[in-house]
Amino acid sequence: MEGKINLIKMGGITLIELLVAVAIVGIVSMFAIPSYSSTIALANKHETISYLLTLQIKQERYWLSEGKYSGLSGLPAPNIDGVTLTYSESKNGNYSIVASLSFLDKSNPCRLLTITPYENLPHGCWGR
């Protein structure tokens, strides 16, 4: 056994393997991040719709007991990031609450959601 040389095998990864791994992570995140962002925006939109429908129910209950609608100060504030409310009252005592969803694209028709005693606008934004 005198003629044998002991070779020490080094462990680890090469630079090429590291670059391939980084490229794969980059490609996967290129698809995952926009999908995640749109899922969060959709969840916030549905949370806003639920909140507005709750306000509408509270307004109707208030009207049944008081004979008029409550002002915005009598209603619970939204706890949703990127949502601002605008409340307006008409001369005949009706109300309109508009929720502006800043996390949606400006071209999105559901960016402004409106509730009144009679309807929810835009009509196509309140379903699934």
JSON list of C-alpha atoms in Angstrom, two decimals:
[
{"chain": "A", "resi": 1, "resn": "MET", "atom": "CA", "xyz": [0.00, 0.00, 0.00]},
{"chain": "A", "resi": 2, "resn": "GLU", "atom": "CA", "xyz": [2.96, 2.24, -0.26]},
{"chain": "A", "resi": 3, "resn": "GLY", "atom": "CA", "xyz": [2.14, 3.46, -3.79]},
{"chain": "A", "resi": 4, "resn": "LYS", "atom": "CA", "xyz": [-1.35, 4.78, -3.07]},
{"chain": "A", "resi": 5, "resn": "ILE", "atom": "CA", "xyz": [-1.97, 8.47, -2.79]},
{"chain": "A", "resi": 6, "resn": "ASN", "atom": "CA", "xyz": [-4.76, 9.62, -0.56]},
{"chain": "A", "resi": 7, "resn": "LEU", "atom": "CA", "xyz": [-6.97, 12.09, -2.40]},
{"chain": "A", "resi": 8, "resn": "ILE", "atom": "CA", "xyz": [-9.08, 14.37, -0.30]},
{"chain": "A", "resi": 9, "resn": "LYS", "atom": "CA", "xyz": [-12.42, 15.02, -1.91]},
{"chain": "A", "resi": 10, "resn": "MET", "atom": "CA", "xyz": [-13.59, 18.57, -1.34]},
{"chain": "A", "resi": 11, "resn": "GLY", "atom": "CA", "xyz": [-17.29, 19.12, -0.67]},
{"chain": "A", "resi": 12, "resn": "GLY", "atom": "CA", "xyz": [-19.29, 22.14, -1.70]},
{"chain": "A", "resi": 13, "resn": "ILE", "atom": "CA", "xyz": [-20.91, 23.71, -4.69]},
{"chain": "A", "resi": 14, "resn": "THR", "atom": "CA", "xyz": [-19.46, 25.36, -7.73]},
{"chain": "A", "resi": 15, "resn": "LEU", "atom": "CA", "xyz": [-20.13, 28.88, -8.89]},
{"chain": "A", "resi": 16, "resn": "ILE", "atom": "CA", "xyz": [-22.15, 27.58, -11.84]},
{"chain": "A", "resi": 17, "resn": "GLU", "atom": "CA", "xyz": [-24.43, 25.58, -9.54]},
{"chain": "A", "resi": 18, "resn": "LEU", "atom": "CA", "xyz": [-24.95, 28.66, -7.39]},
{"chain": "A", "resi": 19, "resn": "LEU", "atom": "CA", "xyz": [-25.80, 30.81, -10.43]},
{"chain": "A", "resi": 20, "resn": "VAL", "atom": "CA", "xyz": [-28.28, 28.21, -11.69]},
{"chain": "A", "resi": 21, "resn": "ALA", "atom": "CA", "xyz": [-29.98, 28.12, -8.28]},
{"chain": "A", "resi": 22, "resn": "VAL", "atom": "CA", "xyz": [-30.22, 31.94, -8.17]},
{"chain": "A", "resi": 23, "resn": "ALA", "atom": "CA", "xyz": [-31.64, 31.99, -11.70]},
{"chain": "A", "resi": 24, "resn": "ILE", "atom": "CA", "xyz": [-34.29, 29.42, -10.79]},
{"chain": "A", "resi": 25, "resn": "VAL", "atom": "CA", "xyz": [-35.31, 31.40, -7.70]},
{"chain": "A", "resi": 26, "resn": "GLY", "atom": "CA", "xyz": [-35.52, 34.56, -9.81]},
{"chain": "A", "resi": 27, "resn": "ILE", "atom": "CA", "xyz": [-37.71, 32.92, -12.43]},
{"chain": "A", "resi": 28, "resn": "VAL", "atom": "CA", "xyz": [-40.06, 31.42, -9.83]},
{"chain": "A", "resi": 29, "resn": "SER", "atom": "CA", "xyz": [-40.38, 34.74, -7.97]},
{"chain": "A", "resi": 30, "resn": "MET", "atom": "CA", "xyz": [-41.05, 36.55, -11.26]},
{"chain": "A", "resi": 31, "resn": "PHE", "atom": "CA", "xyz": [-44.33, 34.61, -11.47]},
{"chain": "A", "resi": 32, "resn": "ALA", "atom": "CA", "xyz": [-45.12, 34.26, -7.77]},
{"chain": "A", "resi": 33, "resn": "ILE", "atom": "CA", "xyz": [-44.89, 37.90, -6.64]},
{"chain": "A", "resi": 34, "resn": "PRO", "atom": "CA", "xyz": [-47.45, 39.38, -9.09]},
{"chain": "A", "resi": 35, "resn": "SER", "atom": "CA", "xyz": [-49.81, 36.50, -8.35]},
{"chain": "A", "resi": 36, "resn": "TYR", "atom": "CA", "xyz": [-49.45, 37.11, -4.61]},
{"chain": "A", "resi": 37, "resn": "SER", "atom": "CA", "xyz": [-50.03, 40.86, -5.04]},
{"chain": "A", "resi": 38, "resn": "SER", "atom": "CA", "xyz": [-53.18, 40.35, -7.08]},
{"chain": "A", "resi": 39, "resn": "THR", "atom": "CA", "xyz": [-54.47, 37.83, -4.53]},
{"chain": "A", "resi": 40, "resn": "ILE", "atom": "CA", "xyz": [-53.96, 40.34, -1.71]},
{"chain": "A", "resi": 41, "resn": "ALA", "atom": "CA", "xyz": [-55.72, 43.08, -3.73]},
{"chain": "A", "resi": 42, "resn": "LEU", "atom": "CA", "xyz": [-58.66, 40.77, -4.43]},
{"chain": "A", "resi": 43, "resn": "ALA", "atom": "CA", "xyz": [-58.91, 39.83, -0.75]},
{"chain": "A", "resi": 44, "resn": "ASN", "atom": "CA", "xyz": [-58.88, 43.52, 0.25]},
{"chain": "A", "resi": 45, "resn": "LYS", "atom": "CA", "xyz": [-61.56, 44.28, -2.35]},
{"chain": "A", "resi": 46, "resn": "HIS", "atom": "CA", "xyz": [-63.81, 41.56, -0.95]},
{"chain": "A", "resi": 47, "resn": "GLU", "atom": "CA", "xyz": [-63.14, 42.75, 2.60]},
{"chain": "A", "resi": 48, "resn": "THR", "atom": "CA", "xyz": [-64.16, 46.27, 1.52]},
{"chain": "A", "resi": 49, "resn": "ILE", "atom": "CA", "xyz": [-67.36, 44.95, -0.08]},
{"chain": "A", "resi": 50, "resn": "SER", "atom": "CA", "xyz": [-68.19, 43.07, 3.12]},
{"chain": "A", "resi": 51, "resn": "TYR", "atom": "CA", "xyz": [-67.52, 46.22, 5.15]},
{"chain": "A", "resi": 52, "resn": "LEU", "atom": "CA", "xyz": [-69.75, 48.36, 2.89]},
{"chain": "A", "resi": 53, "resn": "LEU", "atom": "CA", "xyz": [-72.59, 45.85, 3.05]},
{"chain": "A", "resi": 54, "resn": "THR", "atom": "CA", "xyz": [-72.27, 45.89, 6.85]},
{"chain": "A", "resi": 55, "resn": "LEU", "atom": "CA", "xyz": [-72.53, 49.70, 6.76]},
{"chain": "A", "resi": 56, "resn": "GLN", "atom": "CA", "xyz": [-75.61, 49.44, 4.58]},
{"chain": "A", "resi": 57, "resn": "ILE", "atom": "CA", "xyz": [-77.27, 47.09, 7.08]},
{"chain": "A", "resi": 58, "resn": "LYS", "atom": "CA", "xyz": [-76.34, 49.38, 10.00]},
{"chain": "A", "resi": 59, "resn": "GLN", "atom": "CA", "xyz": [-77.81, 52.35, 8.12]},
{"chain": "A", "resi": 60, "resn": "GLU", "atom": "CA", "xyz": [-81.07, 50.49, 7.50]},
{"chain": "A", "resi": 61, "resn": "ARG", "atom": "CA", "xyz": [-81.31, 49.47, 11.18]},
{"chain": "A", "resi": 62, "resn": "TYR", "atom": "CA", "xyz": [-80.66, 53.07, 12.24]},
{"chain": "A", "resi": 63, "resn": "TRP", "atom": "CA", "xyz": [-83.31, 54.31, 9.82]},
{"chain": "A", "resi": 64, "resn": "LEU", "atom": "CA", "xyz": [-85.87, 51.82, 11.19]},
{"chain": "A", "resi": 65, "resn": "SER", "atom": "CA", "xyz": [-85.28, 52.96, 14.78]},
{"chain": "A", "resi": 66, "resn": "GLU", "atom": "CA", "xyz": [-84.65, 56.71, 14.25]},
{"chain": "A", "resi": 67, "resn": "GLY", "atom": "CA", "xyz": [-86.46, 57.53, 11.00]},
{"chain": "A", "resi": 68, "resn": "LYS", "atom": "CA", "xyz": [-83.28, 58.89, 9.40]},
{"chain": "A", "resi": 69, "resn": "TYR", "atom": "CA", "xyz": [-79.86, 57.64, 8.34]},
{"chain": "A", "resi": 70, "resn": "SER", "atom": "CA", "xyz": [-76.79, 57.99, 10.54]},
{"chain": "A", "resi": 71, "resn": "GLY", "atom": "CA", "xyz": [-73.87, 60.18, 9.54]},
{"chain": "A", "resi": 72, "resn": "LEU", "atom": "CA", "xyz": [-70.46, 58.70, 8.81]},
{"chain": "A", "resi": 73, "resn": "SER", "atom": "CA", "xyz": [-69.26, 59.53, 12.33]},
{"chain": "A", "resi": 74, "resn": "GLY", "atom": "CA", "xyz": [-71.89, 57.13, 13.70]},
{"chain": "A", "resi": 75, "resn": "LEU", "atom": "CA", "xyz": [-70.54, 54.28, 11.60]},
{"chain": "A", "resi": 76, "resn": "PRO", "atom": "CA", "xyz": [-67.49, 52.10, 12.28]},
{"chain": "A", "resi": 77, "resn": "ALA", "atom": "CA", "xyz": [-64.32, 53.17, 10.49]},
{"chain": "A", "resi": 78, "resn": "PRO", "atom": "CA", "xyz": [-62.72, 50.79, 7.99]},
{"chain": "A", "resi": 79, "resn": "ASN", "atom": "CA", "xyz": [-59.62, 48.94, 9.06]},
{"chain": "A", "resi": 80, "resn": "ILE", "atom": "CA", "xyz": [-58.48, 48.12, 5.53]},
{"chain": "A", "resi": 81, "resn": "ASP", "atom": "CA", "xyz": [-55.23, 49.44, 4.07]},
{"chain": "A", "resi": 82, "resn": "GLY", "atom": "CA", "xyz": [-55.70, 51.59, 0.98]},
{"chain": "A", "resi": 83, "resn": "VAL", "atom": "CA", "xyz": [-59.41, 52.32, 1.49]},
{"chain": "A", "resi": 84, "resn": "THR", "atom": "CA", "xyz": [-60.85, 55.80, 2.01]},
{"chain": "A", "resi": 85, "resn": "LEU", "atom": "CA", "xyz": [-64.52, 56.57, 2.56]},
{"chain": "A", "resi": 86, "resn": "THR", "atom": "CA", "xyz": [-66.53, 59.55, 1.42]},
{"chain": "A", "resi": 87, "resn": "TYR", "atom": "CA", "xyz": [-69.98, 60.08, 2.88]},
{"chain": "A", "resi": 88, "resn": "SER", "atom": "CA", "xyz": [-72.58, 62.38, 1.39]},
{"chain": "A", "resi": 89, "resn": "GLU", "atom": "CA", "xyz": [-76.16, 63.05, 2.34]},
{"chain": "A", "resi": 90, "resn": "SER", "atom": "CA", "xyz": [-78.82, 64.25, -0.07]},
{"chain": "A", "resi": 91, "resn": "LYS", "atom": "CA", "xyz": [-81.53, 66.81, 0.64]},
{"chain": "A", "resi": 92, "resn": "ASN", "atom": "CA", "xyz": [-84.19, 64.13, 0.89]},
{"chain": "A", "resi": 93, "resn": "GLY", "atom": "CA", "xyz": [-82.25, 62.37, 3.68]},
{"chain": "A", "resi": 94, "resn": "ASN", "atom": "CA", "xyz": [-80.67, 59.58, 1.66]},
{"chain": "A", "resi": 95, "resn": "TYR", "atom": "CA", "xyz": [-76.98, 58.80, 1.86]},
{"chain": "A", "resi": 96, "resn": "SER", "atom": "CA", "xyz": [-74.18, 57.73, -0.41]},
{"chain": "A", "resi": 97, "resn": "ILE", "atom": "CA", "xyz": [-70.95, 56.13, 0.78]},
{"chain": "A", "resi": 98, "resn": "VAL", "atom": "CA", "xyz": [-68.09, 55.83, -1.69]},
{"chain": "A", "resi": 99, "resn": "ALA", "atom": "CA", "xyz": [-65.08, 53.66, -0.94]},
{"chain": "A", "resi": 100, "resn": "SER", "atom": "CA", "xyz": [-61.95, 54.46, -2.92]},
{"chain": "A", "resi": 101, "resn": "LEU", "atom": "CA", "xyz": [-59.67, 51.44, -3.25]},
{"chain": "A", "resi": 102, "resn": "SER", "atom": "CA", "xyz": [-56.21, 52.87, -3.93]},
{"chain": "A", "resi": 103, "resn": "PHE", "atom": "CA", "xyz": [-54.61, 49.42, -4.22]},
{"chain": "A", "resi": 104, "resn": "LEU", "atom": "CA", "xyz": [-56.50, 48.75, -7.47]},
{"chain": "A", "resi": 105, "resn": "ASP", "atom": "CA", "xyz": [-55.36, 49.98, -10.87]},
{"chain": "A", "resi": 106, "resn": "LYS", "atom": "CA", "xyz": [-56.83, 53.34, -11.93]},
{"chain": "A", "resi": 107, "resn": "SER", "atom": "CA", "xyz": [-58.43, 51.71, -14.98]},
{"chain": "A", "resi": 108, "resn": "ASN", "atom": "CA", "xyz": [-60.22, 49.13, -12.80]},
{"chain": "A", "resi": 109, "resn": "PRO", "atom": "CA", "xyz": [-63.99, 49.87, -12.75]},
{"chain": "A", "resi": 110, "resn": "CYS", "atom": "CA", "xyz": [-64.18, 48.55, -9.17]},
{"chain": "A", "resi": 111, "resn": "ARG", "atom": "CA", "xyz": [-61.77, 51.20, -7.84]},
{"chain": "A", "resi": 112, "resn": "LEU", "atom": "CA", "xyz": [-64.74, 53.25, -6.58]},
{"chain": "A", "resi": 113, "resn": "LEU", "atom": "CA", "xyz": [-67.47, 51.27, -4.82]},
{"chain": "A", "resi": 114, "resn": "THR", "atom": "CA", "xyz": [-70.67, 53.11, -3.91]},
{"chain": "A", "resi": 115, "resn": "ILE", "atom": "CA", "xyz": [-73.56, 52.16, -1.65]},
{"chain": "A", "resi": 116, "resn": "THR", "atom": "CA", "xyz": [-76.87, 53.99, -1.37]},
{"chain": "A", "resi": 117, "resn": "PRO", "atom": "CA", "xyz": [-80.19, 52.92, 0.19]},
{"chain": "A", "resi": 118, "resn": "TYR", "atom": "CA", "xyz": [-81.28, 51.68, -3.24]},
{"chain": "A", "resi": 119, "resn": "GLU", "atom": "CA", "xyz": [-78.28, 50.20, -5.02]},
{"chain": "A", "resi": 120, "resn": "ASN", "atom": "CA", "xyz": [-74.64, 49.22, -4.97]},
{"chain": "A", "resi": 121, "resn": "LEU", "atom": "CA", "xyz": [-72.47, 50.53, -7.79]},
{"chain": "A", "resi": 122, "resn": "PRO", "atom": "CA", "xyz": [-70.85, 49.56, -10.09]},
{"chain": "A", "resi": 123, "resn": "HIS", "atom": "CA", "xyz": [-73.12, 46.57, -10.53]},
{"chain": "A", "resi": 124, "resn": "GLY", "atom": "CA", "xyz": [-70.47, 44.17, -11.85]},
{"chain": "A", "resi": 125, "resn": "CYS", "atom": "CA", "xyz": [-68.20, 44.55, -8.81]},
{"chain": "A", "resi": 126, "resn": "TRP", "atom": "CA", "xyz": [-70.43, 43.18, -6.07]},
{"chain": "A", "resi": 127, "resn": "GLY", "atom": "CA", "xyz": [-70.59, 39.52, -7.09]},
{"chain": "A", "resi": 128, "resn": "ARG", "atom": "CA", "xyz": [-67.91, 36.89, -7.07]}
]
